[in-house]
Coordinates of C-alpha atoms in Angstrom, one line a residue:
Chain A
M153 CA 105.9 78.4 10.9
A154 CA 106.7 76.4 14.0
T155 CA 105.1 73.1 13.0
E156 CA 106.9 70.8 10.6
S157 CA 105.6 70.8 7.1
D158 CA 103.7 67.8 5.9
L159 CA 104.3 68.8 2.4
S160 CA 106.9 71.0 1.0
C161 CA 107.7 71.6 -2.7
S162 CA 110.3 73.7 -4.2
G163 CA 110.6 74.9 -7.8
L164 CA 108.3 72.3 -9.3
V165 CA 108.2 72.3 -13.1
R166 CA 106.3 70.0 -15.4
R167 CA 106.4 70.7 -19.1
F168 CA 104.3 69.2 -21.9
G169 CA 106.1 70.1 -25.1
N170 CA 106.9 73.8 -24.9
N171 CA 104.1 74.5 -22.5
A172 CA 104.8 74.4 -18.7
A173 CA 101.7 73.1 -17.0
V174 CA 103.4 73.6 -13.7
D175 CA 105.8 76.5 -13.7
H176 CA 108.2 76.8 -10.7
V177 CA 105.7 76.2 -8.0
S178 CA 106.8 76.2 -4.4
L179 CA 104.6 75.4 -1.6
D180 CA 104.6 74.6 2.1
V181 CA 101.7 72.9 3.8
P182 CA 101.9 72.7 7.6
A183 CA 100.6 69.6 9.3
G184 CA 96.9 69.4 9.9
T185 CA 95.9 72.2 7.6
F186 CA 93.3 72.3 4.8
F187 CA 95.2 73.7 1.8
S188 CA 93.3 74.5 -1.4
I189 CA 94.7 75.1 -4.9
L190 CA 92.2 77.3 -6.7
G191 CA 92.3 78.0 -10.4
P192 CA 90.4 78.0 -13.6
S193 CA 90.4 74.8 -15.7
G194 CA 93.7 74.4 -17.5
C195 CA 95.7 76.3 -15.0
G196 CA 97.8 73.2 -14.1
K197 CA 96.3 72.3 -10.8
T198 CA 95.4 68.7 -11.8
T199 CA 99.0 68.2 -13.1
L200 CA 100.3 69.5 -9.8
L201 CA 98.2 67.1 -7.9
R202 CA 99.3 64.2 -10.0
L203 CA 102.9 65.1 -9.3
L204 CA 102.2 65.0 -5.6
A205 CA 100.4 61.7 -5.9
G206 CA 103.2 60.2 -7.9
F207 CA 101.3 59.5 -11.2
D208 CA 103.6 62.0 -12.9
K209 CA 107.2 63.1 -12.4
P210 CA 108.4 66.7 -12.2
D211 CA 110.9 67.9 -14.8
E212 CA 112.5 70.1 -12.1
G213 CA 112.2 70.7 -8.4
D214 CA 111.6 68.5 -5.4
I215 CA 108.7 67.1 -3.4
F216 CA 109.2 66.5 0.3
I217 CA 106.7 64.8 2.5
R218 CA 107.5 65.1 6.2
G219 CA 111.1 65.8 5.2
H220 CA 111.4 62.7 2.9
R221 CA 112.2 63.3 -0.7
M222 CA 109.4 61.7 -2.8
N223 CA 110.5 62.4 -6.4
E224 CA 111.4 58.8 -7.2
V225 CA 108.9 57.1 -4.9
P226 CA 106.0 55.3 -6.9
P227 CA 102.4 56.2 -6.0
N228 CA 101.8 52.9 -4.2
K229 CA 104.7 53.6 -1.8
R230 CA 103.8 57.2 -0.9
P231 CA 102.1 58.1 2.4
V232 CA 99.6 60.0 0.2
N233 CA 96.1 59.0 -0.8
M234 CA 93.9 60.6 -3.4
V235 CA 90.1 61.1 -3.7
F236 CA 89.5 61.2 -7.4
Q237 CA 87.3 63.6 -9.3
H238 CA 84.8 60.8 -10.2
L239 CA 85.7 58.9 -7.1
A240 CA 86.9 55.8 -8.9
L241 CA 85.3 53.3 -6.5
F242 CA 85.9 49.8 -7.5
P243 CA 82.6 48.7 -9.1
T244 CA 83.2 44.9 -8.6
M245 CA 83.6 45.3 -4.8
S246 CA 81.3 46.1 -1.9
V247 CA 81.7 49.2 0.1
G248 CA 83.6 47.3 2.8
D249 CA 86.0 45.7 0.2
N250 CA 86.6 49.1 -1.3
I251 CA 87.5 50.6 2.0
G252 CA 89.6 47.5 3.0
Y253 CA 91.5 47.5 -0.3
G254 CA 94.4 49.6 1.0
L255 CA 94.5 47.8 4.3
K256 CA 94.7 44.4 2.5
R257 CA 97.6 45.7 0.4
K258 CA 99.3 46.6 3.7
K259 CA 98.6 43.0 4.9
V260 CA 96.5 44.1 7.8
P261 CA 94.8 40.9 9.2
A262 CA 91.2 40.3 8.3
A263 CA 89.8 40.8 11.8
E264 CA 91.6 44.1 12.3
R265 CA 90.6 45.1 8.9
R266 CA 86.9 44.6 9.6
K267 CA 87.2 46.6 12.8
R268 CA 88.9 49.5 11.1
I269 CA 86.4 49.5 8.2
A270 CA 83.5 49.6 10.6
R271 CA 85.1 52.4 12.6
V272 CA 85.8 54.6 9.6
L273 CA 82.3 54.1 8.2
E274 CA 81.0 55.2 11.6
Q275 CA 83.2 58.3 11.4
V276 CA 82.0 59.3 8.0
G277 CA 78.4 58.8 9.0
L278 CA 77.7 55.6 7.0
P279 CA 77.5 52.9 9.7
E280 CA 76.7 49.3 8.7
L281 CA 77.0 49.9 4.9
E282 CA 79.9 47.4 4.5
N283 CA 78.0 44.9 2.4
R284 CA 76.3 47.3 0.0
D285 CA 77.4 47.9 -3.6
P286 CA 78.8 51.4 -4.3
Q287 CA 76.3 51.7 -7.2
E288 CA 73.4 51.4 -4.8
L289 CA 74.5 54.5 -2.8
S290 CA 73.6 58.1 -3.4
G291 CA 76.2 60.6 -4.7
G292 CA 76.9 62.0 -1.2
Q293 CA 77.3 58.5 0.3
R294 CA 79.7 57.4 -2.5
Q295 CA 81.6 60.6 -1.7
R296 CA 82.0 59.5 1.9
V297 CA 83.0 56.0 0.9
A298 CA 85.8 57.4 -1.3
L299 CA 87.0 59.5 1.6
A300 CA 86.8 56.6 4.0
R301 CA 88.8 54.5 1.6
C302 CA 91.6 56.9 1.9
L303 CA 91.3 58.0 5.5
V304 CA 91.3 54.4 6.9
L305 CA 94.9 54.2 5.8
E306 CA 95.7 57.3 7.9
P307 CA 97.8 59.0 5.2
T308 CA 100.1 61.9 6.0
L309 CA 98.5 63.7 3.2
L310 CA 95.1 63.5 1.5
L311 CA 94.8 64.8 -2.0
L312 CA 91.3 65.7 -3.3
D313 CA 90.7 66.3 -7.0
E314 CA 87.5 68.4 -7.2
P315 CA 85.5 65.6 -5.6
L316 CA 82.4 67.7 -5.2
G317 CA 82.1 68.5 -8.9
A318 CA 79.7 65.7 -9.7
L319 CA 77.2 66.6 -6.9
D320 CA 74.2 68.8 -7.3
L321 CA 74.3 72.2 -5.7
K322 CA 72.5 71.6 -2.5
L323 CA 74.5 68.5 -1.7
R324 CA 77.7 70.3 -2.6
E325 CA 77.0 73.0 -0.1
Q326 CA 76.3 70.4 2.6
M327 CA 79.4 68.3 1.7
K328 CA 81.6 71.4 1.9
I329 CA 80.8 71.9 5.5
E330 CA 81.1 68.2 6.2
L331 CA 84.5 67.9 4.5
K332 CA 85.8 70.7 6.7
H333 CA 84.5 69.0 9.8
L334 CA 86.0 65.6 8.8
Q335 CA 89.3 67.3 8.1
K336 CA 89.3 68.7 11.6
Q337 CA 88.1 65.5 13.1
F338 CA 90.8 63.3 11.5
G339 CA 93.5 66.0 11.7
T340 CA 94.8 64.8 8.3
T341 CA 96.5 67.4 6.0
F342 CA 94.2 68.0 3.0
V343 CA 95.4 69.3 -0.3
Y344 CA 92.2 70.2 -2.2
I345 CA 92.0 71.4 -5.8
T346 CA 89.0 73.1 -7.2
H347 CA 87.9 75.7 -9.7
D348 CA 85.1 76.7 -7.4
Q349 CA 86.2 79.7 -5.3
S350 CA 83.4 79.2 -2.8
E351 CA 84.6 75.6 -2.1
A352 CA 88.1 76.9 -1.5
M353 CA 87.0 79.8 0.6
V354 CA 84.6 77.9 2.9
M355 CA 86.8 74.9 3.7
S356 CA 90.4 76.1 3.6
D357 CA 93.0 77.4 6.0
Q358 CA 95.2 78.4 3.2
V359 CA 94.3 78.9 -0.5
A360 CA 96.8 79.1 -3.4
V361 CA 95.3 80.8 -6.5
M362 CA 96.9 79.3 -9.6
K363 CA 97.0 80.7 -13.1
N364 CA 99.0 79.5 -16.1
G365 CA 101.0 77.0 -14.0
R366 CA 102.1 79.6 -11.3
F367 CA 100.8 80.6 -7.9
E368 CA 99.4 84.1 -8.0
Q369 CA 98.9 84.3 -4.3
V370 CA 98.9 82.0 -1.3
A371 CA 96.9 83.3 1.7
P372 CA 94.1 82.5 4.1
P373 CA 90.7 83.0 2.5
E374 CA 89.9 86.3 4.1
E375 CA 93.2 87.9 3.2
L376 CA 92.7 86.6 -0.4
Y377 CA 89.3 88.3 -0.4
R378 CA 90.2 91.5 1.2
Q379 CA 93.8 92.0 0.0
P380 CA 94.1 90.3 -3.4
A381 CA 97.7 90.6 -4.5
T382 CA 97.0 90.6 -8.3
P383 CA 94.2 91.8 -10.6
F384 CA 93.6 88.1 -11.5
V385 CA 93.0 87.2 -7.8
A386 CA 90.8 90.2 -7.4
G387 CA 88.7 89.2 -10.4
F388 CA 88.6 85.4 -9.7
V389 CA 88.0 85.3 -6.0
G390 CA 84.5 86.5 -5.2
D391 CA 82.5 89.0 -7.2
N392 CA 84.2 92.2 -8.1
N393 CA 83.6 95.3 -10.1
R394 CA 86.4 96.5 -12.4
L395 CA 86.9 100.1 -13.5
A396 CA 89.8 100.8 -16.0
G397 CA 91.4 104.2 -16.4
T398 CA 94.5 106.4 -16.0
V399 CA 96.2 107.3 -12.7
V400 CA 96.0 111.0 -12.1
S401 CA 97.6 111.2 -8.6
V402 CA 98.9 109.1 -5.8
A403 CA 98.8 110.3 -2.2
D404 CA 99.0 108.4 1.1
D405 CA 98.8 105.1 -0.8
V406 CA 95.5 106.2 -2.3
A407 CA 95.4 106.5 -6.1
A408 CA 93.0 108.6 -8.0
V409 CA 92.0 107.1 -11.4
R410 CA 90.4 109.0 -14.2
L411 CA 87.9 106.9 -16.2
S412 CA 87.4 107.3 -19.9
D413 CA 84.4 109.5 -19.3
G414 CA 86.3 111.9 -17.1
A415 CA 85.0 110.7 -13.7
V416 CA 87.6 110.3 -11.1
V417 CA 87.5 107.3 -8.6
R418 CA 89.8 106.5 -5.8
G419 CA 91.2 103.3 -4.2
R420 CA 94.1 101.9 -2.2
V421 CA 97.2 101.2 -4.2
A422 CA 97.7 97.5 -4.5
S423 CA 100.7 97.1 -6.8
A424 CA 104.1 98.7 -6.8
G425 CA 105.2 101.4 -9.3
L426 CA 101.8 103.1 -9.8
A427 CA 102.7 106.6 -11.0
P428 CA 100.5 109.3 -12.5
G429 CA 99.9 108.6 -16.2
A430 CA 100.0 104.8 -15.8
Q431 CA 97.1 102.6 -16.9
A432 CA 95.3 101.2 -13.9
E433 CA 92.4 99.0 -12.9
L434 CA 90.3 99.7 -9.8
Y435 CA 88.5 96.8 -8.1
I436 CA 85.6 97.4 -5.8
R437 CA 83.4 94.6 -4.3
P438 CA 79.6 94.8 -4.7
E439 CA 79.1 94.8 -0.9
S440 CA 81.5 97.8 -0.5
L441 CA 79.3 100.0 -2.6
S442 CA 76.7 102.1 -0.9
F443 CA 73.9 104.2 -2.2
S444 CA 74.5 107.9 -1.7
Q445 CA 71.6 108.4 0.6
T446 CA 73.3 106.2 3.1
A447 CA 76.9 107.1 2.3
A448 CA 79.2 107.9 5.1
G449 CA 80.4 111.0 3.3
G450 CA 83.9 112.2 4.3
G451 CA 86.7 110.9 2.2
S452 CA 84.5 108.6 0.1
S453 CA 84.8 108.1 -3.6
S454 CA 81.7 108.0 -5.8
L455 CA 80.4 107.4 -9.3
Q456 CA 77.3 108.5 -11.1
T457 CA 75.5 105.6 -12.6
R458 CA 72.2 104.6 -14.3
V459 CA 70.1 101.7 -13.0
R460 CA 69.8 98.9 -15.5
T461 CA 67.9 96.3 -13.4
T462 CA 67.6 94.8 -10.0
L463 CA 68.4 91.1 -9.4
F464 CA 66.6 89.6 -6.5
D465 CA 68.4 86.6 -5.0
G466 CA 67.6 86.7 -1.3
A467 CA 70.6 87.8 0.8
N468 CA 72.6 88.0 -2.4
S469 CA 70.3 90.5 -4.2
R470 CA 72.1 93.0 -6.4
V471 CA 71.4 96.0 -8.5
E472 CA 73.0 96.2 -11.9
A473 CA 73.9 99.7 -12.8
E474 CA 76.0 101.1 -15.6
S475 CA 78.4 104.0 -16.0
N476 CA 79.8 104.9 -19.4
G477 CA 78.8 101.5 -20.8
Q478 CA 80.5 99.6 -17.9
A479 CA 78.3 97.4 -15.8
L480 CA 78.6 97.6 -12.0
F481 CA 77.0 95.4 -9.4
A482 CA 76.1 96.6 -6.0
R483 CA 74.6 94.5 -3.2
L484 CA 71.0 95.4 -2.3
P485 CA 70.5 95.1 1.5
Q486 CA 67.4 93.2 2.3
D487 CA 66.7 94.9 5.6
G488 CA 64.6 97.6 4.1
T489 CA 67.4 100.2 3.9
A490 CA 67.7 99.9 0.1
P491 CA 66.4 102.8 -1.9
A492 CA 63.6 102.3 -4.3
L493 CA 65.2 101.8 -7.7
T494 CA 63.6 102.3 -11.0
P495 CA 65.2 101.1 -14.3
D496 CA 67.0 104.0 -16.0
G497 CA 66.9 106.0 -12.8
H498 CA 69.9 107.9 -11.6
L499 CA 72.0 106.2 -8.8
E500 CA 75.1 107.5 -7.1
L501 CA 77.3 104.7 -5.8
S502 CA 80.0 105.6 -3.3
W503 CA 82.7 103.7 -1.4
D504 CA 85.4 104.0 1.1
P505 CA 88.7 104.2 -0.9
D506 CA 90.3 101.9 1.6
L507 CA 88.1 99.1 0.4
A508 CA 88.9 99.5 -3.3
R509 CA 92.1 98.2 -4.8
V510 CA 94.0 99.8 -7.6
F511 CA 96.4 97.7 -9.8
G512 CA 98.6 98.6 -12.7
A513 CA 96.7 97.4 -15.8
S514 CA 97.4 93.8 -16.6
P515 CA 99.4 93.3 -19.8
Q516 CA 96.6 91.7 -21.9
Chain B
M195 CA 42.5 43.0 -34.2
N196 CA 45.3 45.4 -33.5
R197 CA 46.3 43.5 -30.4
W198 CA 46.4 40.1 -32.2
L199 CA 48.5 41.1 -35.1
P200 CA 51.7 41.6 -33.2
R201 CA 51.1 38.5 -31.2
T202 CA 50.5 36.3 -34.3
Y203 CA 53.6 37.8 -35.9
L204 CA 55.7 37.0 -32.8
T205 CA 54.3 33.5 -32.6
L206 CA 55.2 32.9 -36.2
V207 CA 58.7 34.1 -35.8
Y208 CA 59.2 31.9 -32.7
L209 CA 57.6 28.9 -34.4
L210 CA 60.0 29.3 -37.4
L211 CA 62.9 29.4 -35.0
Y212 CA 62.0 26.5 -32.7
V213 CA 59.9 24.0 -34.7
P214 CA 62.9 22.5 -36.5
I215 CA 64.7 22.1 -33.1
V216 CA 61.6 20.5 -31.5
V217 CA 61.3 18.1 -34.5
L218 CA 64.9 17.1 -34.1
V219 CA 64.5 16.5 -30.4
V220 CA 61.3 14.5 -30.8
F221 CA 62.6 12.4 -33.6
S222 CA 65.8 11.5 -31.7
F223 CA 63.5 9.4 -29.5
N224 CA 61.8 7.8 -32.5
D225 CA 61.9 4.0 -32.7
S226 CA 61.4 4.1 -36.5
R227 CA 64.3 3.5 -38.9
T228 CA 63.2 6.3 -41.2
G229 CA 63.4 9.9 -40.2
Y230 CA 59.9 10.9 -41.2
E231 CA 57.7 8.2 -39.6
W232 CA 56.8 8.0 -35.9
G233 CA 57.4 4.4 -34.6
G234 CA 57.1 4.8 -30.9
L235 CA 59.4 6.0 -28.1
S236 CA 62.9 4.6 -27.9
L237 CA 66.5 5.4 -26.8
R238 CA 68.0 3.1 -29.4
W239 CA 69.6 6.0 -31.4
Y240 CA 71.4 7.2 -28.3
E241 CA 72.6 3.7 -27.7
A242 CA 73.7 3.4 -31.3
L243 CA 75.5 6.7 -31.0
L244 CA 77.4 5.8 -27.9
N245 CA 78.4 2.5 -29.5
N246 CA 79.8 4.3 -32.5
R247 CA 83.3 4.5 -31.4
A248 CA 84.4 6.9 -34.2
M249 CA 81.6 9.2 -33.4
V250 CA 82.4 9.4 -29.7
Q251 CA 86.0 10.0 -30.6
A252 CA 85.1 12.8 -32.9
M253 CA 82.9 14.3 -30.2
W254 CA 85.8 14.4 -27.7
N255 CA 88.1 15.7 -30.4
S256 CA 85.7 18.5 -31.1
L257 CA 85.2 19.4 -27.5
W258 CA 88.9 19.5 -26.8
L259 CA 89.5 21.6 -29.9
A260 CA 86.8 24.0 -29.0
L261 CA 88.0 24.3 -25.4
S262 CA 91.6 24.9 -26.4
A263 CA 90.8 27.3 -29.3
A264 CA 88.5 29.3 -27.1
T265 CA 91.0 29.5 -24.3
V266 CA 94.0 30.4 -26.5
S267 CA 92.0 33.0 -28.4
T268 CA 90.6 34.5 -25.2
L269 CA 94.1 34.9 -23.8
I270 CA 95.6 36.4 -26.9
G271 CA 92.5 38.4 -27.6
A272 CA 92.3 40.0 -24.2
L273 CA 95.9 41.1 -24.3
T274 CA 95.4 42.5 -27.8
A275 CA 92.3 44.4 -26.7
L276 CA 94.2 45.8 -23.7
A277 CA 97.1 46.9 -25.9
L278 CA 94.7 48.5 -28.4
H279 CA 92.9 50.2 -25.6
R280 CA 95.7 51.4 -23.5
Y281 CA 98.6 52.3 -25.7
R282 CA 99.0 54.6 -28.7
F283 CA 101.4 53.3 -31.2
R284 CA 102.1 53.4 -34.9
G285 CA 99.9 51.2 -37.0
K286 CA 97.2 50.9 -34.3
K287 CA 94.4 51.9 -36.7
V288 CA 95.7 49.4 -39.3
L289 CA 95.7 46.6 -36.6
N290 CA 92.3 47.5 -35.5
G291 CA 91.0 47.4 -39.1
M292 CA 92.7 44.1 -39.8
L293 CA 90.6 42.5 -37.1
F294 CA 87.5 43.4 -39.0
V295 CA 89.0 42.1 -42.2
V296 CA 89.3 38.7 -40.7
M297 CA 85.8 38.9 -39.3
M298 CA 84.2 40.1 -42.5
S299 CA 86.1 38.1 -45.1
P300 CA 84.3 35.0 -46.4
E301 CA 85.2 32.0 -44.5
I302 CA 86.1 30.1 -47.6
V303 CA 88.8 32.7 -48.4
L304 CA 90.2 32.3 -44.9
A305 CA 90.0 28.5 -45.3
I306 CA 91.9 28.4 -48.6
S307 CA 94.6 30.8 -47.4
L308 CA 95.1 28.9 -44.2
L309 CA 95.5 25.7 -46.1
A310 CA 97.9 27.3 -48.5
L311 CA 99.9 28.6 -45.6
F312 CA 100.0 25.3 -43.8
L313 CA 101.1 23.4 -46.9
L314 CA 103.7 26.1 -47.6
V315 CA 105.3 25.7 -44.2
G316 CA 104.9 22.0 -44.3
L317 CA 102.6 21.7 -41.2
Q318 CA 101.0 18.3 -40.8
L319 CA 97.2 18.7 -41.0
G320 CA 95.6 17.7 -37.7
Y321 CA 95.0 19.1 -34.3
V322 CA 97.6 21.8 -34.5
S323 CA 96.5 23.1 -37.9
L324 CA 92.9 23.0 -36.7
L325 CA 93.8 24.9 -33.5
L326 CA 95.7 27.6 -35.3
A327 CA 92.8 28.0 -37.8
H328 CA 90.2 28.2 -35.1
V329 CA 92.1 30.6 -33.0
T330 CA 92.5 32.8 -36.1
F331 CA 88.8 33.2 -36.7
C332 CA 87.8 33.4 -33.0
L333 CA 90.3 36.1 -32.2
P334 CA 88.5 39.1 -33.6
F335 CA 85.3 38.3 -31.8
V336 CA 87.2 38.1 -28.4
V337 CA 89.1 41.3 -29.1
I338 CA 85.9 43.2 -30.0
T339 CA 84.0 41.9 -27.0
V340 CA 86.8 42.8 -24.6
M341 CA 87.4 46.2 -26.2
A342 CA 83.7 47.1 -25.9
R343 CA 83.9 46.4 -22.2
L344 CA 87.1 48.3 -21.8
S345 CA 85.6 51.4 -23.5
G346 CA 83.5 51.9 -20.5
F347 CA 86.4 51.2 -18.1
D348 CA 87.2 54.1 -15.8
E349 CA 90.9 54.9 -16.4
R350 CA 91.1 56.2 -12.8
L351 CA 90.5 52.7 -11.4
P352 CA 94.0 51.4 -11.9
E353 CA 95.4 54.7 -10.6
A354 CA 93.1 54.4 -7.5
A355 CA 94.4 50.9 -6.9
R356 CA 98.0 52.0 -7.2
D357 CA 97.3 55.0 -5.0
L358 CA 96.0 52.6 -2.3
G359 CA 99.2 50.6 -2.4
A360 CA 98.7 48.0 -5.1
N361 CA 101.5 47.2 -7.6
D362 CA 100.7 46.5 -11.2
F363 CA 100.2 42.8 -10.8
T364 CA 97.9 43.2 -7.8
M365 CA 96.0 45.9 -9.6
T366 CA 95.5 43.7 -12.7
R367 CA 94.4 40.8 -10.5
T368 CA 92.0 42.7 -8.2
V369 CA 90.7 45.5 -10.4
L370 CA 91.2 45.0 -14.1
I371 CA 90.4 41.3 -14.5
P372 CA 87.2 41.4 -12.3
V373 CA 85.9 44.4 -14.4
I374 CA 86.5 42.7 -17.8
M375 CA 85.5 39.2 -16.6
P376 CA 82.1 39.3 -18.2
A377 CA 83.6 40.2 -21.5
L378 CA 86.3 37.4 -21.1
L379 CA 83.5 34.9 -20.4
A380 CA 81.4 36.1 -23.3
G381 CA 84.4 36.1 -25.6
W382 CA 85.3 32.6 -24.5
L383 CA 81.8 31.3 -25.0
L384 CA 81.6 32.9 -28.4
G385 CA 84.9 31.3 -29.4
F386 CA 83.8 28.0 -28.0
T387 CA 80.6 27.8 -30.1
L388 CA 82.2 29.2 -33.2
S389 CA 84.9 26.5 -33.0
L390 CA 82.5 23.7 -32.1
D391 CA 80.3 24.1 -35.2
D392 CA 82.7 25.3 -37.8
V393 CA 82.6 23.3 -41.0
V394 CA 84.1 25.4 -43.8
V395 CA 87.5 26.1 -42.4
S396 CA 87.8 22.8 -40.7
T397 CA 87.1 20.9 -43.9
F398 CA 90.2 22.5 -45.4
V399 CA 92.6 22.3 -42.6
S400 CA 91.8 19.0 -40.8
G401 CA 93.6 15.8 -41.5
P402 CA 92.7 12.1 -41.2
S403 CA 94.5 11.9 -37.8
Y404 CA 92.0 14.2 -36.1
E405 CA 88.4 13.9 -37.0
I406 CA 86.0 16.4 -35.6
L407 CA 82.3 16.2 -35.0
P408 CA 80.8 18.7 -37.6
L409 CA 82.8 17.0 -40.4
R410 CA 81.8 13.5 -39.1
I411 CA 78.1 14.6 -39.1
Y412 CA 78.4 16.1 -42.5
S413 CA 79.8 12.9 -44.0
M414 CA 77.1 10.9 -42.3
V415 CA 74.2 12.9 -43.7
R416 CA 75.7 12.9 -47.2
V417 CA 74.5 9.3 -47.7
G418 CA 71.1 9.9 -46.2
L419 CA 69.7 11.2 -42.9
K420 CA 70.4 8.8 -40.1
P421 CA 68.3 9.1 -36.9
E422 CA 71.6 8.8 -34.9
V423 CA 72.3 12.4 -36.0
N424 CA 69.1 13.5 -34.3
A425 CA 70.3 12.0 -31.1
L426 CA 73.6 13.7 -31.5
G427 CA 71.9 17.0 -32.3
T428 CA 69.8 16.7 -29.1
L429 CA 72.9 16.1 -27.0
L430 CA 74.7 19.1 -28.4
L431 CA 71.6 21.2 -27.8
V432 CA 71.5 20.2 -24.2
F433 CA 75.2 20.8 -23.8
S434 CA 74.9 24.3 -25.3
L435 CA 71.9 25.1 -23.0
V436 CA 73.8 24.0 -20.0
M437 CA 76.8 26.2 -21.1
L438 CA 74.4 29.2 -21.6
I439 CA 72.8 28.8 -18.3
L440 CA 76.1 28.4 -16.6
S441 CA 77.5 31.5 -18.2
Q442 CA 74.5 33.6 -17.2
W443 CA 74.7 32.3 -13.7
I444 CA 78.4 33.2 -13.4
L445 CA 77.6 36.7 -14.8
L446 CA 74.8 37.2 -12.3
R447 CA 76.9 36.1 -9.5
S448 CA 79.9 38.3 -10.5
K449 CA 77.6 41.3 -10.6
R450 CA 76.5 40.9 -7.0

């Protein structure tokens, strides 16, 4: 990448006892990007963030911010600020004093401080709220105060620890978009951790999927979605259907997999060393499945299923079908092209093998 | 009927609580020499009180003792509470339990053991022995008050302060102390009142060089109730009320 990295880590390790919460993680975040670390709870993402903020020290590896090694630098001396999961606004201070806290530590004169507080409040859409108590504000407003408190210091790097977790669904959707806009507006590099794949997908330029202390894949959201590198990523990012079986043949990067009931399905090979006879898993997205009446025919792969039920959810409506005891979800288009489905009725689902991905079976 | 029952009950409870105090205040302005006859309005007992040099001295002694005992126990107690809250160490549970032992054990036991200790180490009974004793029995109350406040303390606040550029000292000054301030004030006030009206422990550990008010009053009423005591009681009441209002005012102001 041409631009200089704002954050660069190599071989970071943090152990607690025998367990490595962060296990040889390397990452590189170019200036001005929105970088998310996505993983289930307990995957080590919070530990990683605390290493970056300086609240914890790595056992191995180095942290560089704009080329300066940060390992020994205490948190109050790092050009890094953090938005905490529960925001951690100071309850004994007004909104203005909260935002001015960092400026005061930097010995910015009072007049200049007031000006910058007013400006940043304007920028986050909360003008004239300096004198209010944080407790009097709504969840979304407090969120913005926590952001403003960091952004006013113009940090090189802003760390965000699942800050949207405490908000209700509607507000969260709104804040996702707003955060993305704010990041573009300020041009600050964001490192955002979350367990919510939709947050990561919507906001990020790059997403790292983390599992058991390691990065499984680092890629832009769309690549993560369309070309997951591992079965874990395929299952964790977005909805996916998983079919397990045995590889019968591999030709032109397309593998044919025989399921336990004898049906053969096909998909693009996604992991190396997939030979006939190997255990494999095929992943196919609900929206890639089409109903046979509308299928494109040709080289498509298909599966006979039985309808269990339909789940209406607006644009996200799905049908739940089963094949040999395995549940499969397919998106039901809401433009009138969906066939009439009756429970227990027969349904043939088909797909373009290029859209399905076949991995060697994961060890568990 | 149903409406009146709770009201009557409440009225009775409050009468029981406040009638003795009202009687004391009224009789402090009584011109009569005996404590149970009304002889007209007068300030003579206040005058007698202020002219009683030993009494005034005892009052100052008590105030000074209560101030210093409350302050010392608040300082030690707050640090103890912080240590118990923040760190995990061997014997933490034992230390925590021992606080309650001091609080729950009969005062007389504490008094006797303190006296025995002071005699053993050869400490002259007086201000120092009183201060040590009072700090001892005030301490658990301060620790428990501050710990209760700390239990609701967001552990991320100190980290947020450090993240925004504060060192440990600045963090403590600007974030930790303001948050626990109400508990510090409450603990201090609790200590102050406990110390001011303590009789049992003080009886054992005070010496002739440092006479304090509760003991002085106690020795006065032993030979019969003097109206001077009513005047003294009224003054103490006013003083406590002022302190109470002051503390509430400070608390209200710190919340805004």
